[in-house]
Coordinates of C-alpha atoms in Angstrom, one line a residue:
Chain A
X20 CA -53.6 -60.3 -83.9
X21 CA -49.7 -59.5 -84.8
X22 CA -47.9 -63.0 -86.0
X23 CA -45.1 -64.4 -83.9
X24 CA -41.8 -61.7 -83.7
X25 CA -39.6 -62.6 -86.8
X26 CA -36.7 -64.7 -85.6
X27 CA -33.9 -62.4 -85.2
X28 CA -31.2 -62.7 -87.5
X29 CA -27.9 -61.7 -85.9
X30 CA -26.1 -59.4 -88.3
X31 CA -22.8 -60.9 -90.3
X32 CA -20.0 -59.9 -89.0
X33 CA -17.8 -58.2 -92.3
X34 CA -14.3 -57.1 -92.5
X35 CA -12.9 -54.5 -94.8
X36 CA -9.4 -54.2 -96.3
X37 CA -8.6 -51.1 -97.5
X38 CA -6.4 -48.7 -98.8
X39 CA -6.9 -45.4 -99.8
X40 CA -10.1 -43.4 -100.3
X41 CA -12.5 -46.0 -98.8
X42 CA -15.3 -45.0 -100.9
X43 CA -16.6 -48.4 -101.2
X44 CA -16.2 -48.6 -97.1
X45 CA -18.2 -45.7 -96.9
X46 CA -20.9 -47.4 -99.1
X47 CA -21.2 -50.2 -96.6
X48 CA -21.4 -47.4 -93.8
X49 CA -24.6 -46.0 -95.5
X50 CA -25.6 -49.4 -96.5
X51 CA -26.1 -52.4 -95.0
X52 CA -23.8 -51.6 -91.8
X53 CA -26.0 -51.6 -88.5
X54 CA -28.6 -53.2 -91.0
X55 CA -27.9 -56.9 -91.9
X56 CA -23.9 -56.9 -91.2
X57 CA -22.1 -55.0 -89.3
X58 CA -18.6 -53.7 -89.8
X59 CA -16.2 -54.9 -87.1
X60 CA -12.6 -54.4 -88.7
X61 CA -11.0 -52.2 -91.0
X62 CA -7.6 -53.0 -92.1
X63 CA -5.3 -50.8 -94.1
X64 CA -1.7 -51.3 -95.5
X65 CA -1.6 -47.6 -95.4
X66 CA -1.3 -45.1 -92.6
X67 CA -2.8 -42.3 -94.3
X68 CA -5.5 -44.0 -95.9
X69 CA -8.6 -41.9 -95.7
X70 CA -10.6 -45.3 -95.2
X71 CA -9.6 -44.7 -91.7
X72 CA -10.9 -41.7 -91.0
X73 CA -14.2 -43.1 -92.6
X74 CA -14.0 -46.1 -90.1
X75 CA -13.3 -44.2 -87.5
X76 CA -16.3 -41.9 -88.1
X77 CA -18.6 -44.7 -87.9
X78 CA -17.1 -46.3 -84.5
X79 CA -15.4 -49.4 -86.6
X80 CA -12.3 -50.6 -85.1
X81 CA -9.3 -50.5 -87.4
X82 CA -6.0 -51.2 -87.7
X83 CA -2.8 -50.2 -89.9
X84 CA -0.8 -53.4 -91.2
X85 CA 2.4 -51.5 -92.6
X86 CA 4.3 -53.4 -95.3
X87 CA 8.0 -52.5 -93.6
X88 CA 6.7 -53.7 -90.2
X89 CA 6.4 -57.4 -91.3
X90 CA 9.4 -59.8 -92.7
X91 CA 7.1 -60.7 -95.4
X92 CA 4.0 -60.5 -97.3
X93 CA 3.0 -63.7 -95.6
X94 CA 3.9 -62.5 -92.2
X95 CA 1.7 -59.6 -92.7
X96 CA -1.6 -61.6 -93.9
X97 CA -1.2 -64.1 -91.5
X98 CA -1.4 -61.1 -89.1
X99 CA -4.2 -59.7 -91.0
X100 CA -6.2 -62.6 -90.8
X101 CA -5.6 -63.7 -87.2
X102 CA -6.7 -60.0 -86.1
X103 CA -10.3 -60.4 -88.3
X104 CA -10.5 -63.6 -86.9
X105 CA -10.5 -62.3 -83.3
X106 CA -12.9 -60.0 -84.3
X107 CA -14.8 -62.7 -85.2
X108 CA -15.2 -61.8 -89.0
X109 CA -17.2 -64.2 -91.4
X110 CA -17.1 -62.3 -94.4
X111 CA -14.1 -60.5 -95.6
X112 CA -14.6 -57.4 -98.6
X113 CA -11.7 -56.1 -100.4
X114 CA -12.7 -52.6 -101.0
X115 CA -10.2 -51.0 -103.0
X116 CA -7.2 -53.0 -101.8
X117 CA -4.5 -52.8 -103.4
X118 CA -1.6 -55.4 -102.0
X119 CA -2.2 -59.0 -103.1
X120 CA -3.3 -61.7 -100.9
X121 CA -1.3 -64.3 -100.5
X122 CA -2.5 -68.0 -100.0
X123 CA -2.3 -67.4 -96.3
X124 CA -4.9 -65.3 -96.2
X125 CA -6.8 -66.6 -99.0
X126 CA -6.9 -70.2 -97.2
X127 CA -8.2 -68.6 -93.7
X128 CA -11.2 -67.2 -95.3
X129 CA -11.8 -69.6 -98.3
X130 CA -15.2 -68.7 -100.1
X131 CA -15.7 -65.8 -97.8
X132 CA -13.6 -63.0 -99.2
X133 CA -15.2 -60.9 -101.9
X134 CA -13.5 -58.2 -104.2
X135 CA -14.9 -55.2 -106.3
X136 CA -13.6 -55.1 -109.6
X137 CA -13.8 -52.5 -112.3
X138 CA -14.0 -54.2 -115.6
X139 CA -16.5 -56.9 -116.7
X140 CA -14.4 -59.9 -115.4
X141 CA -13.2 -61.9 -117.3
X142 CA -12.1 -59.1 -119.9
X143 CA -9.6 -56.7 -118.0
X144 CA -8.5 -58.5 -115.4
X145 CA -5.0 -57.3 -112.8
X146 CA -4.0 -53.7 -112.3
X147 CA -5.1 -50.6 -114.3
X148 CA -8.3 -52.4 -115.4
X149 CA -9.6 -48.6 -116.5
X150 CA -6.9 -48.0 -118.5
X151 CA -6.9 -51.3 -120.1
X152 CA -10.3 -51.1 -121.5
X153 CA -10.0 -47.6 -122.9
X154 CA -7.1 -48.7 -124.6
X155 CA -9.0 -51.2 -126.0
X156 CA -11.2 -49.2 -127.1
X157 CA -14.2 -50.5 -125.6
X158 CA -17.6 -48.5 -125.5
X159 CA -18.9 -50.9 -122.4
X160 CA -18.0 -50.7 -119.0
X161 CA -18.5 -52.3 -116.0
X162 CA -17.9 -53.7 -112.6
X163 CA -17.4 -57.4 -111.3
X164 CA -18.2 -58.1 -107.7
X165 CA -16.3 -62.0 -107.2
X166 CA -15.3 -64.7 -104.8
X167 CA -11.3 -64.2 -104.0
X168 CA -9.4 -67.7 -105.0
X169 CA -5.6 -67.7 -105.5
X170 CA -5.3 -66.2 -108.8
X171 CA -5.8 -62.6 -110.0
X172 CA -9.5 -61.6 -110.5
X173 CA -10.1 -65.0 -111.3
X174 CA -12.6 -66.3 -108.7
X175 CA -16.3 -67.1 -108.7
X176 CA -18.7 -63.9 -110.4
X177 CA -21.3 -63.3 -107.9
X178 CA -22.6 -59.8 -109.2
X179 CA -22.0 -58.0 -112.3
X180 CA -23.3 -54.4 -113.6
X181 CA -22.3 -52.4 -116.8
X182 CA -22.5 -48.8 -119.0
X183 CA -22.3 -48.1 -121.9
X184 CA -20.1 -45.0 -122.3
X185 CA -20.1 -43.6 -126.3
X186 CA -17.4 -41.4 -127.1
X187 CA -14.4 -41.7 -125.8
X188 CA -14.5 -41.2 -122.2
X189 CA -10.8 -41.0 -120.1
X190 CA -10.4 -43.2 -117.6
X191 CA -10.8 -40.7 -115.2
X192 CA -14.4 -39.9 -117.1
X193 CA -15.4 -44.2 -116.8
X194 CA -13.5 -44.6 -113.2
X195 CA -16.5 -41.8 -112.0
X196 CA -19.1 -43.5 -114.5
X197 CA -18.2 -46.7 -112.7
X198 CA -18.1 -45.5 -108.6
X199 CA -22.4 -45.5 -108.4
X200 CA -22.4 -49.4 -110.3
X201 CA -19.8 -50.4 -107.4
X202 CA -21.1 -48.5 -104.5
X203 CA -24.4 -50.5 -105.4
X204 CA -23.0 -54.0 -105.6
X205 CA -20.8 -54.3 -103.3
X206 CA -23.5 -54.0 -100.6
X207 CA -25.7 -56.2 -102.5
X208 CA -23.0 -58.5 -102.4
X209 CA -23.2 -58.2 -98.4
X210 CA -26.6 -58.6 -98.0
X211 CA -26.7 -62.1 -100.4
X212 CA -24.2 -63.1 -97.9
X213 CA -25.9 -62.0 -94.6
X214 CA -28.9 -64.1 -96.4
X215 CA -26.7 -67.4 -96.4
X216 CA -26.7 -66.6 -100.9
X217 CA -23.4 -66.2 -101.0
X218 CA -22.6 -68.2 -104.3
X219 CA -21.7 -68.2 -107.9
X220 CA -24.3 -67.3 -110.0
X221 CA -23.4 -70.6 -112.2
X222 CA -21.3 -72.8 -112.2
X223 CA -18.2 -71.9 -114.1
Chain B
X18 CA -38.4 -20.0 -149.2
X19 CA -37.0 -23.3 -149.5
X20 CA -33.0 -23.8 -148.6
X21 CA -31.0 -25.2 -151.4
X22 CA -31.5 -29.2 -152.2
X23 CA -29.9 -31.4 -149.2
X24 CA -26.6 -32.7 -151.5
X25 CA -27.8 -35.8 -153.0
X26 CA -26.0 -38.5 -151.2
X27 CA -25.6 -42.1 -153.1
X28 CA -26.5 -45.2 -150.5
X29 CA -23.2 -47.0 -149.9
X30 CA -23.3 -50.3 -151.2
X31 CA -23.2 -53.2 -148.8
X32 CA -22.6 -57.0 -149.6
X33 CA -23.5 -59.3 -146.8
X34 CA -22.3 -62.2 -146.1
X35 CA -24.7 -65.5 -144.0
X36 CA -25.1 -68.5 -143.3
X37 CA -28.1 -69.5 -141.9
X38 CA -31.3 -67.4 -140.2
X39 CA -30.5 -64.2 -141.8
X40 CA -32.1 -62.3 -139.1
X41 CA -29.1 -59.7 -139.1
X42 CA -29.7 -59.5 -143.1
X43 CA -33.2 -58.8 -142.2
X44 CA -32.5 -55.9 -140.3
X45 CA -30.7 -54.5 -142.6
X46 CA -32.9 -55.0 -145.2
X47 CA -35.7 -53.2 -142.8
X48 CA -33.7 -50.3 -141.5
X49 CA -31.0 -48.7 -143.8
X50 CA -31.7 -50.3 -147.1
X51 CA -32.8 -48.1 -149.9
X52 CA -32.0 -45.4 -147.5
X53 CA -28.2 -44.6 -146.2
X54 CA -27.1 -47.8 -148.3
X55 CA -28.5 -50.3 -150.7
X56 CA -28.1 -54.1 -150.0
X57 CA -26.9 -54.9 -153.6
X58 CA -25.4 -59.2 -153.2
X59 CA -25.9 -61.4 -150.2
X60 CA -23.1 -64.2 -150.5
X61 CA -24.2 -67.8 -148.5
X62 CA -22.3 -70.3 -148.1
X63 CA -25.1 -73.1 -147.8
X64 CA -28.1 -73.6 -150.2
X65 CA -30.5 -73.8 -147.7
X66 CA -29.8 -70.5 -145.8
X67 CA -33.0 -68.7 -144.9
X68 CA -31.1 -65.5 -145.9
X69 CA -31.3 -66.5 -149.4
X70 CA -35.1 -66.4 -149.3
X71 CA -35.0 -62.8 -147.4
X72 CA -32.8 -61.5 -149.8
X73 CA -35.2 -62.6 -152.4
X74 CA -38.1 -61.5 -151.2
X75 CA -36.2 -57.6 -151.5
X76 CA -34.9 -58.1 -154.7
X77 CA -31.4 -58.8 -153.5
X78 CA -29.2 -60.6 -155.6
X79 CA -27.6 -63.5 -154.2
X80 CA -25.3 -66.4 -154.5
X81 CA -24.0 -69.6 -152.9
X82 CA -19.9 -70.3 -153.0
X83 CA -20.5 -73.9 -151.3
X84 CA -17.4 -75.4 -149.8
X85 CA -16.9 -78.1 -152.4
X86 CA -17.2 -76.9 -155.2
X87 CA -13.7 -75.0 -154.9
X88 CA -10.8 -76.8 -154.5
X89 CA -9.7 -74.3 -151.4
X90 CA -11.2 -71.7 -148.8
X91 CA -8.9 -69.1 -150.6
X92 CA -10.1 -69.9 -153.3
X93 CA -14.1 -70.1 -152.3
X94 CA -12.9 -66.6 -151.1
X95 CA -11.3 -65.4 -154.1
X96 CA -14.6 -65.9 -155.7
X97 CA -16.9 -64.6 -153.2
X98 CA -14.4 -61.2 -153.2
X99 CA -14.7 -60.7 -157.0
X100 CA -18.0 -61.2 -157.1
X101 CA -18.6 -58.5 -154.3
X102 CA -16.2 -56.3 -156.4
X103 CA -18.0 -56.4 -159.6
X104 CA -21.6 -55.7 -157.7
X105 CA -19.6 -52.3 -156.7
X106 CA -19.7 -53.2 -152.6
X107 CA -18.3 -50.3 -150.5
X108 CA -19.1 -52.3 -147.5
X109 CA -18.6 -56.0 -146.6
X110 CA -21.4 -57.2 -143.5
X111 CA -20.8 -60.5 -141.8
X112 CA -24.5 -61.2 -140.7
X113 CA -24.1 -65.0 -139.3
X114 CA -21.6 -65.9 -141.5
X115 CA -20.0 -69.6 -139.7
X116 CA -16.9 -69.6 -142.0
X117 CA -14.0 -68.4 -141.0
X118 CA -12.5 -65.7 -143.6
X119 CA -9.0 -66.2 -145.1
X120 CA -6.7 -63.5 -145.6
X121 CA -7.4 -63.4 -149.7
X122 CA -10.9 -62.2 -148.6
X123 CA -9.9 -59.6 -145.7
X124 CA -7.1 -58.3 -147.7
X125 CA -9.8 -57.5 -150.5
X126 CA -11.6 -55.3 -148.5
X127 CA -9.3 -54.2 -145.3
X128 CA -10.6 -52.0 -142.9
X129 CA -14.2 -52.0 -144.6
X130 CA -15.5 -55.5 -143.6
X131 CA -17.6 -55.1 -140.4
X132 CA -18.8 -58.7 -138.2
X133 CA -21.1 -58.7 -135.1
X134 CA -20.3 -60.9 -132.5
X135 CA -22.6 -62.0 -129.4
X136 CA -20.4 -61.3 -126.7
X137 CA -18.4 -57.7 -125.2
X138 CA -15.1 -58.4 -127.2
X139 CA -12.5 -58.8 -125.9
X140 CA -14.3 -61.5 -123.4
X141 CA -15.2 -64.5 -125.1
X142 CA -13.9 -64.8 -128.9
X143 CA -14.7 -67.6 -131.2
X144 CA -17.5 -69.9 -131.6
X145 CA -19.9 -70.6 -129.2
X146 CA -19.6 -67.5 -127.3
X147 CA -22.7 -67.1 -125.6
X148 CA -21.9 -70.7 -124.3
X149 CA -18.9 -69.6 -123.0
X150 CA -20.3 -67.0 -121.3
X151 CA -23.0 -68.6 -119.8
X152 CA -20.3 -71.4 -118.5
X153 CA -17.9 -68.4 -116.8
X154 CA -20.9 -67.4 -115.2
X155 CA -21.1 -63.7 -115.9
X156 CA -23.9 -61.3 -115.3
X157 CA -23.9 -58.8 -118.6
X158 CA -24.1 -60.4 -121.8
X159 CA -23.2 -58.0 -124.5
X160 CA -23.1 -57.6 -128.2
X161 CA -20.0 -56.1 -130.5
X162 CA -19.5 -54.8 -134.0
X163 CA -16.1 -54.7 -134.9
X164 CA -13.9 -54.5 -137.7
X165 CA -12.5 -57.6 -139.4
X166 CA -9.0 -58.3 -139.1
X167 CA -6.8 -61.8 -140.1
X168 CA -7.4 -62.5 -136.4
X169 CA -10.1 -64.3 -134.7
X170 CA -12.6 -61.7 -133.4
X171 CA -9.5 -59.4 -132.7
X172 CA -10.5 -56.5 -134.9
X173 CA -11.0 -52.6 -133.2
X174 CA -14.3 -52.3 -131.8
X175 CA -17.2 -50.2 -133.1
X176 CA -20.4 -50.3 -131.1
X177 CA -21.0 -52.5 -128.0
X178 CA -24.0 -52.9 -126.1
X179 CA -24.7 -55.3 -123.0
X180 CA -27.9 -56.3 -121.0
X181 CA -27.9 -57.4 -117.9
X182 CA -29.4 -61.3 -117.3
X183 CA -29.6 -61.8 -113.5
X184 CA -30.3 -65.7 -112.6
X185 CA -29.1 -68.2 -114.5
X186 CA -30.9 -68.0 -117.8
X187 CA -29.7 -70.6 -120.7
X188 CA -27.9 -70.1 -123.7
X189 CA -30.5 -70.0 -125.6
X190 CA -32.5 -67.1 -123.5
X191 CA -28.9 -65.3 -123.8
X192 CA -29.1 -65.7 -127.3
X193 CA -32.8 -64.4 -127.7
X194 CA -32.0 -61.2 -125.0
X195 CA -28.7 -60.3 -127.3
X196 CA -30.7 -60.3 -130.8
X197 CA -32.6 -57.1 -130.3
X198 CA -29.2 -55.5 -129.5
X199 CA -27.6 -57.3 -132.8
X200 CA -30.7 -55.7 -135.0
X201 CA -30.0 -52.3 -133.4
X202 CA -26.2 -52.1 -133.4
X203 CA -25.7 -53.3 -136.8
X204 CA -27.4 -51.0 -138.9
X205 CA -26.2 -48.4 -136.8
X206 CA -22.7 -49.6 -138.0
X207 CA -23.8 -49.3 -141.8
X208 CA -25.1 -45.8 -141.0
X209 CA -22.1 -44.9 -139.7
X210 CA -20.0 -46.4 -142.3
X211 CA -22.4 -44.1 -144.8
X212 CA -21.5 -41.2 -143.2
X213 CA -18.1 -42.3 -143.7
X214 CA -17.5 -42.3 -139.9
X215 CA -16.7 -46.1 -139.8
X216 CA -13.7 -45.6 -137.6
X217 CA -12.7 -47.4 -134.0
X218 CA -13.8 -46.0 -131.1
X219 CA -10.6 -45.3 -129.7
X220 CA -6.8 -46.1 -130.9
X221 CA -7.0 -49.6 -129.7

């Protein structure tokens, strides 16, 4: 005799903000999307990002927030976030976005906006995190997924994966090492947060 | 027939340097010694260093420099350098040595004193490292040999390796996880220096 039906579990509605290639969109796509979440917004800052074509491939709704086309950086995330909000977005994933967040934005999704990073947090952190590293000379790399506060790359770890890459790679060479360790956190990520798990791993 | 002798290499000579355990010393003493290099003084700062009854047990003369009986750490160092230098050492190892090296000592062997430190450098210098880690909350712990400069863990990197701790284990399960890796990258550092490949990774 089959047990009762599981309760079903509506799936948690997830926003993306991209800009260029979308590779970590698409890993959501293949992922968790029509799964455990499902992907209801894409927004870009950039018209020709390819993340669109991705979103549009899958049916997502998306939309192109031009810099020039708002007064300010705070116009524009306020016009960001009130969109995603309509859409009735709960989690927010910055995947591979390159503008900064103002508090605007940050405040209308507090402890629900999570960002891929490629450097083991807290080494690395800002811009050019690749290049940093190999210029440090390094022979470990990694990727942070973490909670987005006001600062840069200095929110809450929730998921963190690494390589070791003897020799002396490029950053072209650890960027490609690193794409697999991000396209498999980041949905991770999503799923913890579809589960209600959505937290630090420790208090830091 | 037989190919001509394999030139006969003489084992680089490594003084080491602890404080306490001597389970880096150990590893030493079970891997490369009386092979690539020959362990030939172990300097302690306290009498009651476990690595003074390892280095006894192979034969490895030793000494303690305690802090008071020398009016100054340069000059605690001054003797612990030209006591090194009359044994013949090539190489200096800093195998769970607590005090902090002045400038007399690294300027007596620059660029040829090697320290491993229990965290992926450049996250996490100084003491208690592993209980800073565990505090920030990070995922990969990791382990790095470097080179000893006048600053504080700041020295170009030479082997890293990390291992992933998911959960929220304690410093002291961090600590057990990251030993293996010290045992393994350390000698690998002495081999290298041996070879006389005991370089940086990368220009740092």
């Amino acid at each position: 005799m089959p047990g009762p039906p599981a309760t079903p579990t509506r799936p948690l509605r997830v926003g993306v903000l991209a800009s260029g290639e979308g590779t970590n969109l698409q890993a959501l796509l293949d992922t968790v999307h029509g799964h455990e979440a499902e992907v209801v917004a894409l927004a870009c800052d950039k018209p020709d990002a390819r993340a669109l074509v991705r979103a549009a491939g899958a049916g997502v709704p998306s939309r192109v927030f031009p810099r020039d086309e708002h007064a300010t950086r705070e116009e524009r995330d306020a016009a960001i976030a009130a969109w995603l909000g309509a859409e009735g977005v709960e989690l927010v994933v910055l995947a591979g976005y390159m503008a900064i967040l103002t508090p605007v934005f940050v405040g209308a999704f507090q402890g629900r906006i999570v960002n891929v990073h490629p450097s083991l947090l807290p080494a690395f952190p800002g811009i050019r995190a690749i290049e940093q590293a190999v210029a440090h000379g390094v022979e470990v790399f990694g990727v942070t997924v973490h909670l987005v506060d006001d600062g840069v790359d200095t929110g809450a770890i929730l998921l963190q994966d690494a390589i070791r890459l003897p020799g002396t790679p490029t950053a072209g060479q650890v960027h490609d090492a690193l794409r697999p360790l991000e396209h498999r956190l980041l949905p991770e990520a999503v799923r913890r947060a579809a589960r209600g798990e959505l937290r630090p791993l420790r208090a830091g």
